Coordinates of C-alpha atoms and ligand atoms in Angstrom, one line a residue:
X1 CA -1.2 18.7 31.1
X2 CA -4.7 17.0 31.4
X3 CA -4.5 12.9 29.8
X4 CA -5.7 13.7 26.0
X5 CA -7.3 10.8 26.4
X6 CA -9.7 12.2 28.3
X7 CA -12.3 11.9 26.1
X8 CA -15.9 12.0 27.8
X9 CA -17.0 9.8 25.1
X10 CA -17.1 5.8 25.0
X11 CA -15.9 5.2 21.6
X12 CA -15.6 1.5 21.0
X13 CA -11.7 0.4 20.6
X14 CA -12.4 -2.6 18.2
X15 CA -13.8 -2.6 14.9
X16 CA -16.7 -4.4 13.7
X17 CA -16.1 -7.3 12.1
X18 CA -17.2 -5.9 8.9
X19 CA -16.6 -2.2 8.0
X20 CA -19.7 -0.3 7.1
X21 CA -18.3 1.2 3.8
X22 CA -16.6 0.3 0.5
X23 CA -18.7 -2.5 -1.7
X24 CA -21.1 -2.8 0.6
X25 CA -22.8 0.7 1.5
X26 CA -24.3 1.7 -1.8
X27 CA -26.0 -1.5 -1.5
X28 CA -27.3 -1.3 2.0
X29 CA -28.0 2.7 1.3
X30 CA -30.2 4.4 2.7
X31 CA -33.2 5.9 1.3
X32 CA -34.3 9.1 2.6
X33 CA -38.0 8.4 1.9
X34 CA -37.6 5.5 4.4
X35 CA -40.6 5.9 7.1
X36 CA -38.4 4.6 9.6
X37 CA -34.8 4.8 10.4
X38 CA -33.2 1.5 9.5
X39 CA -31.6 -0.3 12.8
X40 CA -28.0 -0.1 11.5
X41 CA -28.7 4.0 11.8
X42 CA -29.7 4.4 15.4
X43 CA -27.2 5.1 17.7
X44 CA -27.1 4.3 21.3
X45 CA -29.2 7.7 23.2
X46 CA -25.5 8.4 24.9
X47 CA -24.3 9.8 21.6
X48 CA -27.5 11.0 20.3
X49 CA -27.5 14.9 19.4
X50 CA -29.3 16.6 22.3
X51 CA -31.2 18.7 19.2
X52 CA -31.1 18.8 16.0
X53 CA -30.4 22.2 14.4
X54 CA -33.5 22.3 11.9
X55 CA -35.1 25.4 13.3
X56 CA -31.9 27.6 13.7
X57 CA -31.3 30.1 11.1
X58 CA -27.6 31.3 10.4
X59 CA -26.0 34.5 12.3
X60 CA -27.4 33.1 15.8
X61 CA -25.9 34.2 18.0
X62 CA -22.2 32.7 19.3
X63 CA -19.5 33.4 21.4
X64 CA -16.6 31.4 19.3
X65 CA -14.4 33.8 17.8
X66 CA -13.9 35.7 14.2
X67 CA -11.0 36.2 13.1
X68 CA -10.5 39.2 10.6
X69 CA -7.8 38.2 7.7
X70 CA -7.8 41.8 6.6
X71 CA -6.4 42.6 10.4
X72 CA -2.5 43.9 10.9
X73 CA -0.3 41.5 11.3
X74 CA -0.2 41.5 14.7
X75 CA -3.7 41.9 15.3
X76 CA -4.2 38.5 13.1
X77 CA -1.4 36.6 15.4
X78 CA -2.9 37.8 18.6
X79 CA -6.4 36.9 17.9
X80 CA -5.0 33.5 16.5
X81 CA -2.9 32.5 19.5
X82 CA -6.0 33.3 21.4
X83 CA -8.6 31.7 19.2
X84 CA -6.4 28.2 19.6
X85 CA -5.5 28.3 23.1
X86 CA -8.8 29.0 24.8
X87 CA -11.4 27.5 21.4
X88 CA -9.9 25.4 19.3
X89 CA -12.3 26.5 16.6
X90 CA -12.8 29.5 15.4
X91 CA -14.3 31.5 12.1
X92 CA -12.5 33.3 9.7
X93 CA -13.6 36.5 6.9
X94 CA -12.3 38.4 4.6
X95 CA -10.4 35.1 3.8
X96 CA -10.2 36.1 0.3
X97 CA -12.0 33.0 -1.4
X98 CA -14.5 34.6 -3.2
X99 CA -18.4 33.7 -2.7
X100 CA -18.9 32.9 -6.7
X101 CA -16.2 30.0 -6.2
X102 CA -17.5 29.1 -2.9
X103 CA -21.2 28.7 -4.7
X104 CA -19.7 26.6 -7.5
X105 CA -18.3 24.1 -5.1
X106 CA -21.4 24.0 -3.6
X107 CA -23.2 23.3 -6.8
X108 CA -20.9 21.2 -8.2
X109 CA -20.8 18.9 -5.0
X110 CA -24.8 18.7 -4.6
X111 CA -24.3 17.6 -8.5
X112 CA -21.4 15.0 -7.5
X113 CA -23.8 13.3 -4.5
X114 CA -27.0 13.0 -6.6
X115 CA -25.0 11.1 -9.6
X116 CA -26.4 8.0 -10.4
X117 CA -25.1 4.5 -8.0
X118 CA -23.5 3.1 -10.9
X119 CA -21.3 6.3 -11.8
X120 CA -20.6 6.7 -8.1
X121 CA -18.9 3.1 -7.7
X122 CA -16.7 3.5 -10.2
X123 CA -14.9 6.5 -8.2
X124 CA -15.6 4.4 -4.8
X125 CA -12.8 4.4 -2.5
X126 CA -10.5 1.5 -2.3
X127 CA -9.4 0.1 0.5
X128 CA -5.6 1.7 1.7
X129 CA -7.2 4.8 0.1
X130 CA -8.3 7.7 1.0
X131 CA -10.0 8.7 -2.6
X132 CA -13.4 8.6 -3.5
X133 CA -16.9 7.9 -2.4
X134 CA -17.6 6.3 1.0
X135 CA -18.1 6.5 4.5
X136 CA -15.2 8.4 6.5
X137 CA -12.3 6.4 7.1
X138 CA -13.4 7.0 10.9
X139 CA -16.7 4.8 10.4
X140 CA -15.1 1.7 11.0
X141 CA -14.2 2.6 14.7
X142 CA -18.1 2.6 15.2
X143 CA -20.9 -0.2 14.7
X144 CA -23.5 2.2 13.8
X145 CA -24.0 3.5 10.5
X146 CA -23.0 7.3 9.9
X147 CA -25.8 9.1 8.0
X148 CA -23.8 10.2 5.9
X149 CA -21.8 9.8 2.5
X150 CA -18.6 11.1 1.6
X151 CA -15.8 12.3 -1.3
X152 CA -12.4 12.6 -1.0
X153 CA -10.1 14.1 -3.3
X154 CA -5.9 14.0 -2.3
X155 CA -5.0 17.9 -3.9
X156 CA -2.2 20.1 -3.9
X157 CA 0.6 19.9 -4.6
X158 CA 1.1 16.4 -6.3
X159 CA -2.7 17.3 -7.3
X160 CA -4.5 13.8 -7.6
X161 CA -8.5 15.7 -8.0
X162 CA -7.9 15.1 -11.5
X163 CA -7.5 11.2 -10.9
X164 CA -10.4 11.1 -8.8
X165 CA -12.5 13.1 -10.8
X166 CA -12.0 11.5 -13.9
X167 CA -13.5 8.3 -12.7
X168 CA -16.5 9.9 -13.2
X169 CA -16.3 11.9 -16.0
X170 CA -18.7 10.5 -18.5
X171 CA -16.9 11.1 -21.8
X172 CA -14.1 12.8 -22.1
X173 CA -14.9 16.3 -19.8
X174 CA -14.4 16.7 -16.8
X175 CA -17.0 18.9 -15.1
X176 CA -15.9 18.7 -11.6
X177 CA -12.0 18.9 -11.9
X178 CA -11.9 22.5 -12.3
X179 CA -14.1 24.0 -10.0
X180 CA -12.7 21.1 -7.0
X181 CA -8.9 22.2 -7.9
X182 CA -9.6 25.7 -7.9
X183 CA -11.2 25.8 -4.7
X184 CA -8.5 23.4 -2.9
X185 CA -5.8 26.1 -4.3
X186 CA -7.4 29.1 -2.9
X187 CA -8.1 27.7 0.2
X188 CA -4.7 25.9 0.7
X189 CA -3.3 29.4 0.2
X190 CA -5.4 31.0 2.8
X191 CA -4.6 27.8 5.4
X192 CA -1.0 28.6 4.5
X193 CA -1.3 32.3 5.2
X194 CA -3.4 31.1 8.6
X195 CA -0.1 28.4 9.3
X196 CA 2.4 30.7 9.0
X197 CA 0.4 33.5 11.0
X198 CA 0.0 30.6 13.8
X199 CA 3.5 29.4 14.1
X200 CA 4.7 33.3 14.2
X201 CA 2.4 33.4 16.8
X202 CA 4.3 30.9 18.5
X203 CA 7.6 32.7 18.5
X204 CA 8.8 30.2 15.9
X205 CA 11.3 31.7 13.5
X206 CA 9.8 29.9 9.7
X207 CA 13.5 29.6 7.9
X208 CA 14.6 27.9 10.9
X209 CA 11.2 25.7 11.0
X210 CA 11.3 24.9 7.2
X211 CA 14.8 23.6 7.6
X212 CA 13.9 21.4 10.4
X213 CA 9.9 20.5 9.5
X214 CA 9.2 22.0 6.5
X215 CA 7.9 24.7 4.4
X216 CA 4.1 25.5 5.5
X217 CA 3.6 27.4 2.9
X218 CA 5.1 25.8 -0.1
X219 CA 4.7 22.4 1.0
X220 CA 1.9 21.1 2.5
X221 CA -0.5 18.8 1.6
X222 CA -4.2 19.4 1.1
X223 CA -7.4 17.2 1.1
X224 CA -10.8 18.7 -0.2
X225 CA -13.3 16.1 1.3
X226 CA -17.0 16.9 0.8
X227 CA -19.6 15.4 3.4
X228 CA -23.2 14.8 2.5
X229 CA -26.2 14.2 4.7
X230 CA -29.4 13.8 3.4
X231 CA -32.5 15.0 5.2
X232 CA -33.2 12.6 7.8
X233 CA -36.6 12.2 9.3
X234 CA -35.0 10.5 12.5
X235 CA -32.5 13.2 12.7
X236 CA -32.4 13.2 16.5
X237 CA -31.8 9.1 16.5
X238 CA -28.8 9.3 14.5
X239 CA -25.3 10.8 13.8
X240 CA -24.3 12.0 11.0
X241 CA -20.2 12.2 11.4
X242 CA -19.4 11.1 14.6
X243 CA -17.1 12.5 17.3
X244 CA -13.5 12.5 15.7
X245 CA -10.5 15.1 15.9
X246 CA -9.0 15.8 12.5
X247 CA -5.5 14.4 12.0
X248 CA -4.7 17.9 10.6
X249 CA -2.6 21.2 10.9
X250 CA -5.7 23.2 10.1
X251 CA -8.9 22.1 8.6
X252 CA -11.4 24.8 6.7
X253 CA -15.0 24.3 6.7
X254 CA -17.5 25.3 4.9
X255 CA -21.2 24.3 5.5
X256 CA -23.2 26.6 3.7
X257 CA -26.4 27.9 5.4
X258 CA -27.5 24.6 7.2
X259 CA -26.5 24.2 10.8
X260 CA -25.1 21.1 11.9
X261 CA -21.5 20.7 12.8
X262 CA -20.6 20.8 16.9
X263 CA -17.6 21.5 18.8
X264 CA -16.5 19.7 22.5
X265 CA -14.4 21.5 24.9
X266 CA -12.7 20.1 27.5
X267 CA -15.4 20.0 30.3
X268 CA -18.2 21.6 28.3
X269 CA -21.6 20.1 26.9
X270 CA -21.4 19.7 22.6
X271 CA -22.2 23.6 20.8
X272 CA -23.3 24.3 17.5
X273 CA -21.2 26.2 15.0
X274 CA -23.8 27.8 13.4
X275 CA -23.2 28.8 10.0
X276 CA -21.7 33.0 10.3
X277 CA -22.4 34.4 7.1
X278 CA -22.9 33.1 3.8
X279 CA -18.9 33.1 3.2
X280 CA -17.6 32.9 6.7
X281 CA -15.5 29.7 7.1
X282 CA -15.0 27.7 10.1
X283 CA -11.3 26.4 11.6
X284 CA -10.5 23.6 13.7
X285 CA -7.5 22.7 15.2
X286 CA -6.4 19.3 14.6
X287 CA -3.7 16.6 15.4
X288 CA -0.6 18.0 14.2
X289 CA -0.8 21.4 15.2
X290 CA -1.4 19.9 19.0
X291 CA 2.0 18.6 18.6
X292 CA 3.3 21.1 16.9
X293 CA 2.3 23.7 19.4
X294 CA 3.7 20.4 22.1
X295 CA -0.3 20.6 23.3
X296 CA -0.8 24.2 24.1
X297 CA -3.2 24.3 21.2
X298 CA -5.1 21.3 21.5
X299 CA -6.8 19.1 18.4
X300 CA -10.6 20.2 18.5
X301 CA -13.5 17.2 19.3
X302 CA -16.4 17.7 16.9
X303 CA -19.0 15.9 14.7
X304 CA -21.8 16.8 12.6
X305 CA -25.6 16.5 13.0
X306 CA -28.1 15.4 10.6
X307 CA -31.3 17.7 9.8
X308 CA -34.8 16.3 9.5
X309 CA -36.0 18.2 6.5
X310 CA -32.9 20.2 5.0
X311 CA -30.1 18.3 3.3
X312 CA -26.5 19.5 3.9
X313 CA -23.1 19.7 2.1
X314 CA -20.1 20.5 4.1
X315 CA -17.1 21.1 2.2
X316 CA -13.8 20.7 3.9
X317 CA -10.5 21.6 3.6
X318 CA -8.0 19.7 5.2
X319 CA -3.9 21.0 5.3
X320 CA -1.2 18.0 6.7
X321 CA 2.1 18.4 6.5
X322 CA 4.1 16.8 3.6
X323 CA 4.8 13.0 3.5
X324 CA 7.9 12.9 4.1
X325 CA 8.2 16.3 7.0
X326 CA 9.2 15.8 10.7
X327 CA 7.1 16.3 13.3
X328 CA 7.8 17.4 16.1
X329 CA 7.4 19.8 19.0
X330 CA 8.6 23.3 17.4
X331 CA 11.8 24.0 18.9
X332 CA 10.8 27.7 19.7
X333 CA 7.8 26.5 21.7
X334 CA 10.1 24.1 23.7
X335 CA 12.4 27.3 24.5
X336 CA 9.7 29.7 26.0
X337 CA 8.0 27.2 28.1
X338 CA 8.4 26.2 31.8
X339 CA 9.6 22.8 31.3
X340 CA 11.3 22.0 28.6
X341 CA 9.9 19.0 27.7
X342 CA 8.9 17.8 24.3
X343 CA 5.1 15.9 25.5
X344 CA 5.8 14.1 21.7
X345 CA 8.3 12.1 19.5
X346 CA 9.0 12.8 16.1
X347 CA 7.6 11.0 13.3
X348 CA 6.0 11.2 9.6
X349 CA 2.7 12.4 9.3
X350 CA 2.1 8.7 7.6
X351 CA 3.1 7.0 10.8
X352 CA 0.1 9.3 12.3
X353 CA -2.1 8.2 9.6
X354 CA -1.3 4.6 10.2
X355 CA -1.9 4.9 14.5
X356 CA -5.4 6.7 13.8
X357 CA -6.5 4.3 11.5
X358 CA -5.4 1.8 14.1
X359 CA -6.0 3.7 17.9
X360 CA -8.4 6.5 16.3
X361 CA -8.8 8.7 19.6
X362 CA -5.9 7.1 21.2
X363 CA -3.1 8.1 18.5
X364 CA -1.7 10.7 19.5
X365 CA -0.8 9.0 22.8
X366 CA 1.0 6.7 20.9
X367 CA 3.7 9.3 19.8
X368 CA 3.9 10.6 23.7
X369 CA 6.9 10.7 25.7
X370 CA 5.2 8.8 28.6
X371 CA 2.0 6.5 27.9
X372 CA -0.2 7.9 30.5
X373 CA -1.5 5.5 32.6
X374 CA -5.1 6.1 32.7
X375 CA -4.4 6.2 28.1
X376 CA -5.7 3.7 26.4
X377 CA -3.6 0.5 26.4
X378 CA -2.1 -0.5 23.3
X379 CA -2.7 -4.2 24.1
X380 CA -6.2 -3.7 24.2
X381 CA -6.8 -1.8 20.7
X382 CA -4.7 -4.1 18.9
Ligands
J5X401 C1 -6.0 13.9 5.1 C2 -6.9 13.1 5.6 C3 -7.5 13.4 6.9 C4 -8.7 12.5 6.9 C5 -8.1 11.3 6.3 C6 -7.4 11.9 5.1 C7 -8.5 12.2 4.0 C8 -9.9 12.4 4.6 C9 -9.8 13.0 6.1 C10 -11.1 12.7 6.9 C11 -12.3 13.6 6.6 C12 -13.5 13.2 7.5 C13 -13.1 12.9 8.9 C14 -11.8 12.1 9.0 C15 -11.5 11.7 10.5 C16 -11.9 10.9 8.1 O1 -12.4 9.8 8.4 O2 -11.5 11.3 6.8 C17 -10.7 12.8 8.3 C18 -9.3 12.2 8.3 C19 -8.5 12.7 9.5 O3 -8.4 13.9 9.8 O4 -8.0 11.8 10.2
AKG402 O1 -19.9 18.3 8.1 C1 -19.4 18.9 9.1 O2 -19.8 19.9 9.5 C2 -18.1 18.2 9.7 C3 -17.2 17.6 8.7 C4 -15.9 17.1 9.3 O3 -15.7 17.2 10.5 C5 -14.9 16.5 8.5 O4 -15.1 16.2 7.3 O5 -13.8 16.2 9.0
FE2_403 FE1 -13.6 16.7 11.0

């Protein structure tokens, strides 16, 4: 089992002094118009984008894999065990979401990101919070700038999108609530489907697993988090979500027809995920399922470029295990493999929350049976 630590990349393991978000980043903004990319944007050439995907047109050509929901049953496990053993990202059709809902969301977030400043502090997010405008929570692990803005909305099934939402209603309607819950719910049911086809996958047996962990289909969390990035002139000087894993089971992307998001496998250079087709959606891998799956699927590395002259939305559903669920290596998984060993603890998916916001790339390692010894040192990250 390679060190997950691994990670080709140098992130810095303390935080700035001063996070880059909350009160603070609609006041230092960025305007788009701006000749020249402020300072705080340019990252060091190390973590630069080799390209940036402006001139790439969807349906370019890719090797990652489709996966066809309308398959048999055991076609769909057997191209999904495969898809997150070797990939770690994959696409997925005939998903079931349909295209009109897809566009909505699309519309209606382009609509939320071009509010006004003043509606958009009202609904920024609060510090212990996940909710609202800002930077991602990531951000403060870096001491560049992310070109970037983003919205997070806490869904299904304790459905908080209403909350957030309502901040920035003006009047009494609520123009974004439906659209945003609608779209969580369909594609919380089609992560669940995806979860369950997974875990089968895995020889794990789900009554079993729902009385130990818990019910992946009727009790999982969600997260609809939408990511802007405006055109940026500079686009190759910048970054506009950098490298991170997703402290996820599954996370569903969409990103419409602008090319931009990137995947790292183990021992590879960083590959687009161009967009498929106009519905296609993408998957990745994260945290949990790693752990889960006691690392033979492992959390996928990615990060999201900016374009000089097209602006993107990505809009991104993320499916976590409930609050209060154990997690731990699936006791099916332990059975059928050579040693035995469970690689993790158990803990609540909270506890993971709290290490990532803490160790970012080095969380998982925290919940290891064995630190590794080349891991990052606790000592030194806190
Ligand atoms: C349910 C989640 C998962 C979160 C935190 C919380 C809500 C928003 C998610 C993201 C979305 C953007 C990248 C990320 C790294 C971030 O900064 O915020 C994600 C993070 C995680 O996957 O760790
Ligand atoms: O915008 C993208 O393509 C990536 C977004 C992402 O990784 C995230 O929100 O977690
Ligand atoms: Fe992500």
């Amino acid at each position: 089992m390679p060190s997950l630590v691994a990670s080709p990349l140098p992130f810095p393991h303390v935080a700035p002094s001063k996070p880059p978000f909350l009160e603070d980043l609609y006041a230092n903004y960025f305007t788009p118009t701006t000749p020249s990319l402020p300072t705080a944007y340019i990252w060091p050439e190390h973590d630069r984008p080799s390209s940036t995907p402006d001139d790439i047109e969807p349906s370019q050509a890719t090797d990652i894999p489709v996966i066809n929901m309308a398959d048999d049953d055991h076609t769909l496990k057997s191209g999904l065990a495969n898809a997150c053993e070797q990939w770690g990202v994959f696409y997925i059709m005939n998903h079931g979401v349909p295209l009109d809902l897809l566009e909505s969301v699309r519309q209606k977030g382009l609509e939320l990101f071009s509010l006004p400043l003043n509606t958009k502090m009202r609904a920024l997010r609060k510090e212990g919070s996940f909710e609202g405008f800002g930077k991602a929570m990531i951000s403060k692990f870096f001491d560049r700038l992310m070109w970037s803005e983003g919205f997070t909305m806490m869904g299904h099934p304790t459905s908080s999108i209403a909350d957030t939402t309502s901040k920035l209603s003006l009047g009494s309607e609520n123009k974004f609530r439906e659209v945003f819950e609608e779209y969580d719910r369909a594609t919380q049911k089609v992560a669940a489907r995806l979860m369950r086809a997974v875990l089968e996958g895995l020889g794990v047996e789900m009554e079993g697993f729902k009385e130990r962990q818990y019910d992946v289909e009727g009790e999982a969390q969600s997260a609809l988090q939408l990511n802007y990035y405006a055109p940026c002139p500079q686009a190759h000087m910048t970054m506009g979500l950098p490298a991170h894993t997703d402290s996820t089971c599954l996370t569903l992307l969409h990103q419409g027809l602008v090319p931009g998001l990137e995947v790292l496998r183990p021992g590879r250079p960083w590959m687009l995920v161009p967009p498929l087709s106009p519905s296609a959606l993408v998957v990745n891998v994260g945290d949990m399922l790693q752990v889960l799956s006691n690392g033979r699927y492992k959390s996928i590395m990615h990060r999201a470029i900016a374009n000089k002259r097209r602006e993107r939305l990505s809009i991104v559903s993320l499916c976590f295990p409930p609050m209060n669920a154990t997690i731990a290596p699936a006791e099916e998984v332990l059975n059928c493999s050579q040693d035995r060993q469970p690689l993790y603890k158990s803990f609540k998916w909270g506890e993971y929350m709290h290490a990532k916001s803490k160790y970012f790339m080095g969380a998982l390692d925290h919940f290891k049976y064995q630190q590794p010894l080349d891991g990052i040192s606790l000592a030194q990250v806190s």
